[in-house]
Short mmCIF file of C-alpha atoms in Angstrom, two decimals:
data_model
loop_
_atom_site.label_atom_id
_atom_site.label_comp_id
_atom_site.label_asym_id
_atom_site.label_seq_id
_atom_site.Cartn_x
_atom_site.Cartn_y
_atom_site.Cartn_z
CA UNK C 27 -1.33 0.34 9.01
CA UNK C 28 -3.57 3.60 8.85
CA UNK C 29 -6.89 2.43 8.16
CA UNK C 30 -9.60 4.36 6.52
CA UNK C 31 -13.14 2.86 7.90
CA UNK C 32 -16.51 3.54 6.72
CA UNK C 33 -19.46 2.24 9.16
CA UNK C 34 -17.12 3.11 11.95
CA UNK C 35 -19.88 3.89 14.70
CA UNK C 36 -22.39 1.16 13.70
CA UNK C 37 -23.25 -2.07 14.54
CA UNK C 38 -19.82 -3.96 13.03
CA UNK C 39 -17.52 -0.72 12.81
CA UNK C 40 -17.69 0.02 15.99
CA UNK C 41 -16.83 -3.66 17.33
CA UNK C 42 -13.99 -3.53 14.74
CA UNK C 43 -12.29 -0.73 15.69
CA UNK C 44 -11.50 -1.67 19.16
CA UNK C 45 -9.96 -5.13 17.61
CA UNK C 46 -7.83 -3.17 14.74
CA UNK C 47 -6.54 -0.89 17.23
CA UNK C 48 -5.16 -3.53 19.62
CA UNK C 49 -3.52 -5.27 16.88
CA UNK C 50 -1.32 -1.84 16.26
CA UNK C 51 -3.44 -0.57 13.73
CA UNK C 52 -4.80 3.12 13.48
CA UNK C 53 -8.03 3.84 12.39
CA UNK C 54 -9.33 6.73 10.74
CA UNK C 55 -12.99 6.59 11.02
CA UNK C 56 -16.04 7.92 9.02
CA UNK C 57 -18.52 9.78 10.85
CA UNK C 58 -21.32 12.90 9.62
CA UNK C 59 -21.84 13.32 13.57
CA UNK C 60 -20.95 15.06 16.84
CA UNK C 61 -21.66 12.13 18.54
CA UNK C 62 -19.88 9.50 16.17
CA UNK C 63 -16.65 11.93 16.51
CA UNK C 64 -17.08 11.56 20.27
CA UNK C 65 -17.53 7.61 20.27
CA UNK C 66 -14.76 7.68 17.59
CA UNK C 67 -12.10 9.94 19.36
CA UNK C 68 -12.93 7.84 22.92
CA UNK C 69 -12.23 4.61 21.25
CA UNK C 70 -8.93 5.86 20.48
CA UNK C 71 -9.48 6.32 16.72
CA UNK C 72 -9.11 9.61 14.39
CA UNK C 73 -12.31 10.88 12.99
CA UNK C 74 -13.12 11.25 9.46
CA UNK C 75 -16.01 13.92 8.71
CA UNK C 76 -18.55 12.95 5.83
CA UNK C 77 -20.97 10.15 4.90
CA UNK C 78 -22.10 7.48 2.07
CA UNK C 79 -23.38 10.53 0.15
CA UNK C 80 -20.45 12.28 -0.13
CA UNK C 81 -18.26 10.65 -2.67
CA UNK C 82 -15.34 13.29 -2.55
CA UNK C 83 -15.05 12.65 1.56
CA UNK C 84 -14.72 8.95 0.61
CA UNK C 85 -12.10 9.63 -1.48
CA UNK C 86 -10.26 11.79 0.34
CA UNK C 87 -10.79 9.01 3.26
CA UNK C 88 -8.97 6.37 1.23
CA UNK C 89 -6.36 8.52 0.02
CA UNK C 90 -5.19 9.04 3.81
CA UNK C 91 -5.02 5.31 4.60
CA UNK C 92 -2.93 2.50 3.88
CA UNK C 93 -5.68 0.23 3.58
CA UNK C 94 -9.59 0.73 3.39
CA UNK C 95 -12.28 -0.94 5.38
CA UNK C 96 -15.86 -0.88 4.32
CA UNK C 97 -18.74 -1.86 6.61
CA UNK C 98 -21.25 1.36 5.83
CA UNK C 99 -24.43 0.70 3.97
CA UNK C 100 -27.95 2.28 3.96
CA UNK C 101 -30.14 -0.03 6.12
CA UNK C 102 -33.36 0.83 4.61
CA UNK C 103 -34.13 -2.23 3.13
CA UNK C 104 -37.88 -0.46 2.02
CA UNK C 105 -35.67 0.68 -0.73
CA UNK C 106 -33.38 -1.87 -0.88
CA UNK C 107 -32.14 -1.87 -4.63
CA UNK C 108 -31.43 2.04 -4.88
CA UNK C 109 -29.31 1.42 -1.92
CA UNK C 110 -27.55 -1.15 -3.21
CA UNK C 111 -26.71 0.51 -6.31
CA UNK C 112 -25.86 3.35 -3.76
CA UNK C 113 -23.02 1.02 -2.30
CA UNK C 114 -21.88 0.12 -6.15
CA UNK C 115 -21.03 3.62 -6.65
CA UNK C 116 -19.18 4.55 -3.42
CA UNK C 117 -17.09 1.07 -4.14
CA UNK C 118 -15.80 2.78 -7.38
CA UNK C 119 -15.08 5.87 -5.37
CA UNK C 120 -12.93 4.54 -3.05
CA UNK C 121 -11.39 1.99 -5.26
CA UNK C 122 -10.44 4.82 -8.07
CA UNK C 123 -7.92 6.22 -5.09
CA UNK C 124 -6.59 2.79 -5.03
CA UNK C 125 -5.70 2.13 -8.49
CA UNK C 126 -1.95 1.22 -8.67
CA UNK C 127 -1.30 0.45 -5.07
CA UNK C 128 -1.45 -3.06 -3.04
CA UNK C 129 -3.47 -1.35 -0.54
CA UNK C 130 -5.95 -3.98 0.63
CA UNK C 131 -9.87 -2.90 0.25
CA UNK C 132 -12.01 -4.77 2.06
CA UNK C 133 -15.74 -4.75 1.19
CA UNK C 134 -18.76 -6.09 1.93
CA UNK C 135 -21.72 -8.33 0.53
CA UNK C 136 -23.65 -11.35 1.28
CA UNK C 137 -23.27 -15.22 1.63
CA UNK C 138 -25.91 -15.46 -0.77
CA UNK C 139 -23.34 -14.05 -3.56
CA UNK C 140 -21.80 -17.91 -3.06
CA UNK C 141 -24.49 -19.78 -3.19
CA UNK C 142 -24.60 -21.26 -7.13
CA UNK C 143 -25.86 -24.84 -6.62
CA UNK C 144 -29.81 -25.38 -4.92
CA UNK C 145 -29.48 -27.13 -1.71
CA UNK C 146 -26.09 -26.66 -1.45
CA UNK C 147 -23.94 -24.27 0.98
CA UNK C 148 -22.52 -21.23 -0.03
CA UNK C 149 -19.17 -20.75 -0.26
CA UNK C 150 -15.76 -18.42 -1.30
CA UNK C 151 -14.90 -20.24 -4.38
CA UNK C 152 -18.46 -19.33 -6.02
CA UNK C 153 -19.64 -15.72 -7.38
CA UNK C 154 -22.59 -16.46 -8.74
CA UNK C 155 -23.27 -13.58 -11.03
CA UNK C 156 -27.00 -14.76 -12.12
CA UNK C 157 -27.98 -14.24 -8.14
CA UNK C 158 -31.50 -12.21 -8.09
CA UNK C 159 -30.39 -10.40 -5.00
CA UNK C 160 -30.00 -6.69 -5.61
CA UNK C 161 -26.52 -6.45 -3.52
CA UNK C 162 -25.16 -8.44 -6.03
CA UNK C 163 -23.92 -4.77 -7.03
CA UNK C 164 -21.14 -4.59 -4.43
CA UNK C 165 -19.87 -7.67 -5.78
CA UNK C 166 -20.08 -6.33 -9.27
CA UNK C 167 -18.57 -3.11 -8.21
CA UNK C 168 -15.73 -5.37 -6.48
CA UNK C 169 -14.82 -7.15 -9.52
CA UNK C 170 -14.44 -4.20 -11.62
CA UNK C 171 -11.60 -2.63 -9.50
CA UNK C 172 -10.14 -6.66 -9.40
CA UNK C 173 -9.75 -6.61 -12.88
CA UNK C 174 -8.06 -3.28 -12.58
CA UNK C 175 -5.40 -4.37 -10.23
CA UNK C 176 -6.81 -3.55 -6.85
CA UNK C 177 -6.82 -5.30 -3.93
CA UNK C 178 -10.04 -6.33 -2.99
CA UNK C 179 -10.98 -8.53 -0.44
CA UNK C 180 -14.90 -9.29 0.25
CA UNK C 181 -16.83 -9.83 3.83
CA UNK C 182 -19.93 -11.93 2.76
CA UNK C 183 -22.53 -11.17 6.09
CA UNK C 184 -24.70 -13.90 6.99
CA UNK C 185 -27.70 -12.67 9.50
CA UNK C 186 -25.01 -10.73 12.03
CA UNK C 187 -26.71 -11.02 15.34
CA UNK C 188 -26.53 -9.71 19.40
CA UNK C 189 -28.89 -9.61 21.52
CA UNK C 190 -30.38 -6.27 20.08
CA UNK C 191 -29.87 -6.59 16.60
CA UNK C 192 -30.05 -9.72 14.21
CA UNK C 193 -30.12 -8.18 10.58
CA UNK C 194 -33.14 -9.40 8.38
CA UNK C 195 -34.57 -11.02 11.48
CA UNK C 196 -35.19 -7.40 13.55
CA UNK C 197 -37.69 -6.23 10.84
CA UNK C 198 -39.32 -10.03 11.05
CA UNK C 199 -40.28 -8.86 14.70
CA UNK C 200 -41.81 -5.47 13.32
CA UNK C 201 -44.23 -7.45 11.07
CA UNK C 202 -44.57 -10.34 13.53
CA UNK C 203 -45.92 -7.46 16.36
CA UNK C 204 -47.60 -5.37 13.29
CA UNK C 205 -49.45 -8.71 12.45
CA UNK C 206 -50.21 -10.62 15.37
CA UNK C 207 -48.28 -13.75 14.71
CA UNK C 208 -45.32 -14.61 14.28
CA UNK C 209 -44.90 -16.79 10.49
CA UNK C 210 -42.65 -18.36 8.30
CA UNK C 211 -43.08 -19.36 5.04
CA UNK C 212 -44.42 -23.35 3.99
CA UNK C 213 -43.00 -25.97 6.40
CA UNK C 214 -40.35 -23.42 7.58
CA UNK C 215 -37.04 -25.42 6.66
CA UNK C 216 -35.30 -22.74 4.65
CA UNK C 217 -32.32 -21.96 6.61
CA UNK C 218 -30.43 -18.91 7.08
CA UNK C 219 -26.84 -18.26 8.18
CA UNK C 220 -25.50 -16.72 11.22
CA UNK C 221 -22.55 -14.95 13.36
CA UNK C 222 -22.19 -13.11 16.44
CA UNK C 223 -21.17 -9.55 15.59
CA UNK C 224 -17.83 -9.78 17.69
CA UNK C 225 -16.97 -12.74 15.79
CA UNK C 226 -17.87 -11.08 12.68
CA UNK C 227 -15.81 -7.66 13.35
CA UNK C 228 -12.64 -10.17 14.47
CA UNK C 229 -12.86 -11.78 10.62
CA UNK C 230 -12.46 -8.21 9.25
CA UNK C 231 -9.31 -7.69 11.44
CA UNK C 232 -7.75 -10.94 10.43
CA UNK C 233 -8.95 -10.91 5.93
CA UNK C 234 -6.87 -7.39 6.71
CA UNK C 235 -3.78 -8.82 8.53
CA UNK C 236 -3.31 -12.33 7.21
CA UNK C 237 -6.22 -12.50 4.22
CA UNK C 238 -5.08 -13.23 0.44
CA UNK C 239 -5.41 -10.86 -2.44
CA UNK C 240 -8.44 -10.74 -3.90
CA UNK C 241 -10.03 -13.54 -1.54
CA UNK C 242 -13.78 -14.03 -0.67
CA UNK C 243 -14.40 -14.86 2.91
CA UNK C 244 -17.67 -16.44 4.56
CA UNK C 245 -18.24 -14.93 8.23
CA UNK C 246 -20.54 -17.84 9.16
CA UNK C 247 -20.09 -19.03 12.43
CA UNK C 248 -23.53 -21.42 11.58
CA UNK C 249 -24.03 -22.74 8.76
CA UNK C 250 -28.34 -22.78 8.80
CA UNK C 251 -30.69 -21.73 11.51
CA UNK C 252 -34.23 -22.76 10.03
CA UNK C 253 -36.90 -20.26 9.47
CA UNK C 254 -39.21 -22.32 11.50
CA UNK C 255 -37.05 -22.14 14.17
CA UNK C 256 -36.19 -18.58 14.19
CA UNK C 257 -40.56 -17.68 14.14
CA UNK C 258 -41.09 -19.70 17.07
CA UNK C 259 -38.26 -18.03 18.97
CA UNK C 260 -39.55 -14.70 18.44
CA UNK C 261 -42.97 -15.52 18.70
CA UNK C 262 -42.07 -16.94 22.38
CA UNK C 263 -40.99 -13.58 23.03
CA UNK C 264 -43.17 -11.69 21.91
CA UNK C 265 -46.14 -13.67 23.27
CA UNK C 266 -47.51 -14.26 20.11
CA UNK C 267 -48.80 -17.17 18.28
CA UNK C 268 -47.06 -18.81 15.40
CA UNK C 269 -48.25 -19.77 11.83
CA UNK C 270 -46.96 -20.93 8.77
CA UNK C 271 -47.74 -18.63 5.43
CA UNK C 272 -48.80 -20.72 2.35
CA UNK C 273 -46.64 -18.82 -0.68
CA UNK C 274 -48.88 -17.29 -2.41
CA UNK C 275 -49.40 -15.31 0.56
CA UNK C 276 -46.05 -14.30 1.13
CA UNK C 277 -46.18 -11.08 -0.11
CA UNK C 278 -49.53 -9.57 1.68
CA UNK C 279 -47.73 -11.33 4.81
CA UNK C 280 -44.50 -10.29 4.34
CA UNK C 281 -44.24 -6.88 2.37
CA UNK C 282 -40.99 -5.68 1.12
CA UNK C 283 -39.67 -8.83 3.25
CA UNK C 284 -40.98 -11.18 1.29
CA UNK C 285 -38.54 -11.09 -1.22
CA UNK C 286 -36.27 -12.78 1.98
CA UNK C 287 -39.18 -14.65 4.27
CA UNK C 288 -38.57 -17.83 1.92
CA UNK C 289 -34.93 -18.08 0.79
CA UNK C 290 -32.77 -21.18 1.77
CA UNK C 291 -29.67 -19.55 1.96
CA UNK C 292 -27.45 -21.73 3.58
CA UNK C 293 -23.51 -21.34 4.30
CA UNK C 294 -19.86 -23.07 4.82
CA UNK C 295 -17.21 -20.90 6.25
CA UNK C 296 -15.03 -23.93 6.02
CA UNK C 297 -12.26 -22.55 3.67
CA UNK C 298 -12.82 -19.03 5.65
CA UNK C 299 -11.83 -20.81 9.13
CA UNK C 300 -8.47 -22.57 7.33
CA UNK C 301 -7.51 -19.83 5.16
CA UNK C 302 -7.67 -17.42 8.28
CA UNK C 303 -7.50 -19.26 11.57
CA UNK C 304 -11.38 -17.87 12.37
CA UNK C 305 -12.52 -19.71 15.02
CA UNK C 306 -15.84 -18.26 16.35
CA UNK C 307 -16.63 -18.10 19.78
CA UNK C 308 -20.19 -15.86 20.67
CA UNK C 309 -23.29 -17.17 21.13
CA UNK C 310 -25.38 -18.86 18.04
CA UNK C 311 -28.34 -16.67 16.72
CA UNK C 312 -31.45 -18.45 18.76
CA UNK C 313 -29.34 -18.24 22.38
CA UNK C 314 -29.76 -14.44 21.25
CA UNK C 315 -32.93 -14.52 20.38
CA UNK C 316 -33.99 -15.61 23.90
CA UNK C 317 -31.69 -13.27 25.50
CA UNK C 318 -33.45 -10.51 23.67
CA UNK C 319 -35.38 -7.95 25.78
CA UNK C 320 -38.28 -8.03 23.18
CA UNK C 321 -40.06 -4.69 25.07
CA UNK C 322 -37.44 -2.63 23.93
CA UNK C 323 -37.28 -3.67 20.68
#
């Protein structure tokens, strides 16, 4: 298959375009810049000019392919809800040029969309559409184009780590270094779920090759990695002391990342695994976190 994928140079894209290609796939990647083209055209994939903002070059992007891959989102998580009404619109963009095809469009949201029971692990068989999380609205946007006959097939990201980046965890070192300690929130148990990016970009390639219509999948290689655990990691790295935040302090401590610091948001990925035959193999979150070079983060 052609495929049409947004995110192509970033920090999943570019891991799964190496991985679609060697399973016979082309890939027709998204880029705004020189240097994306460049990264794109050595990898051995076609290069897509335009962006998140441009709705028409999304379009025209889907149009070309015979099935859509989308991994691009605005990472400012400052202004987290505009962006994620953002995504909700270039979801309906893509999906319009998809309308009376089986061309599969795969998306992207979080584990948290699963979760519907306290305590309990997330999973595929749950959209809970009460969640408070703004990115709720890729979900939404998802849904709509379901109940319109398209194809779509959701990625729910749990923290997607390397040793460089970890998702919500490389802003907790920003405010652990901007603060002096590094914190977590009451006795630190909330737990929050993992993956190694490679493992991560190889569940895209297989929802795509052997995934069901319309099927939710959980790339969550573990299942909870407690908050306690993940502030003493960094603050061993960072030579800083560690601390626990009562929660009424939470926000002062926090900021905009308080509306995360606390959350028990806990995973399976046991129908995922089954369903697909994902077996991950890269290194769990915390063996990252120590292998982090913390001065040049």
């Amino acid at each position: 298959m052609r495929v049409f994928l947004t995110g192509a140079t970033g920090f999943i894209g570019s891991r799964i375009v190496p991985g679609l290609i060697g399973a016979g796939h082309s890939v027709l990647g998204l880029t705004r810049s020189e240097a994306g083209a460049a990264a794109l055209t050595a990898a051995g994939a076609q290069v897509h000019r335009g962006d998140i903002e441009d709705l028409d070059s999304l379009r025209a992007g889907a149009a070309a392919a015979d099935a859509v891959i989308h991994t691009a989102f605005d990472h400012d998580f400052s202004n987290f809800v505009a962006n994620c009404e953002k995504d909700r619109r270039v979801i309906a963009a893509m999906g319009e040029v998809l309308k009376g095809s089986d061309r599969p469009f795969l998306i992207t949201s979080g584990v948290g969309m699963g979760g519907g029971t306290p305590g309990k692990p997330a999973t595929e068989d749950v959209f809970d559409r009460t969640h408070p999380n703004p990115r709720i609205a890729s979900e939404e946007a998802g849904e709509a184009l379901k109940a319109e006959g398209v194809d779509v097939r959701v990625i729910r990201l749990p923290q997607v780590h390397d040793p460089v980046k970890q998702g919500l965890i490389s802003p907790m070192i920003e405010i652990a270094r901007a603060k002096g300690v590094s914190a977590w929130v009451g006795e630190g148990l909330n737990r929050w779920p993992a993956a190694h990016v490679s493992d991560v970009a190889e569940l895209y390639r297989l929802a795509l090759d052997r995934g069901q219509k319309n099927a939710r999948y959980n790339a969550v290689a573990e299942e909870g990695v407690t908050a306690r655990e993940i502030a003493e990691t960094l603050g061993a790295g960072l030579g800083l002391p560690t601390v626990s935040v009562p929660p009424e302090e939470v926000a002062s401590h926090f900021g905009w990342m308080g509306v995360f610091a606390g959350l028990d948001m806990v995973a399976s990925s046991v129908w995922t695994r089954e369903a697909l035959g994902w077996t991950p193999k890269g290194p769990g979150l915390i063996a990252d976190l120590k292998a982090m070079d913390y001065s040049a983060v």
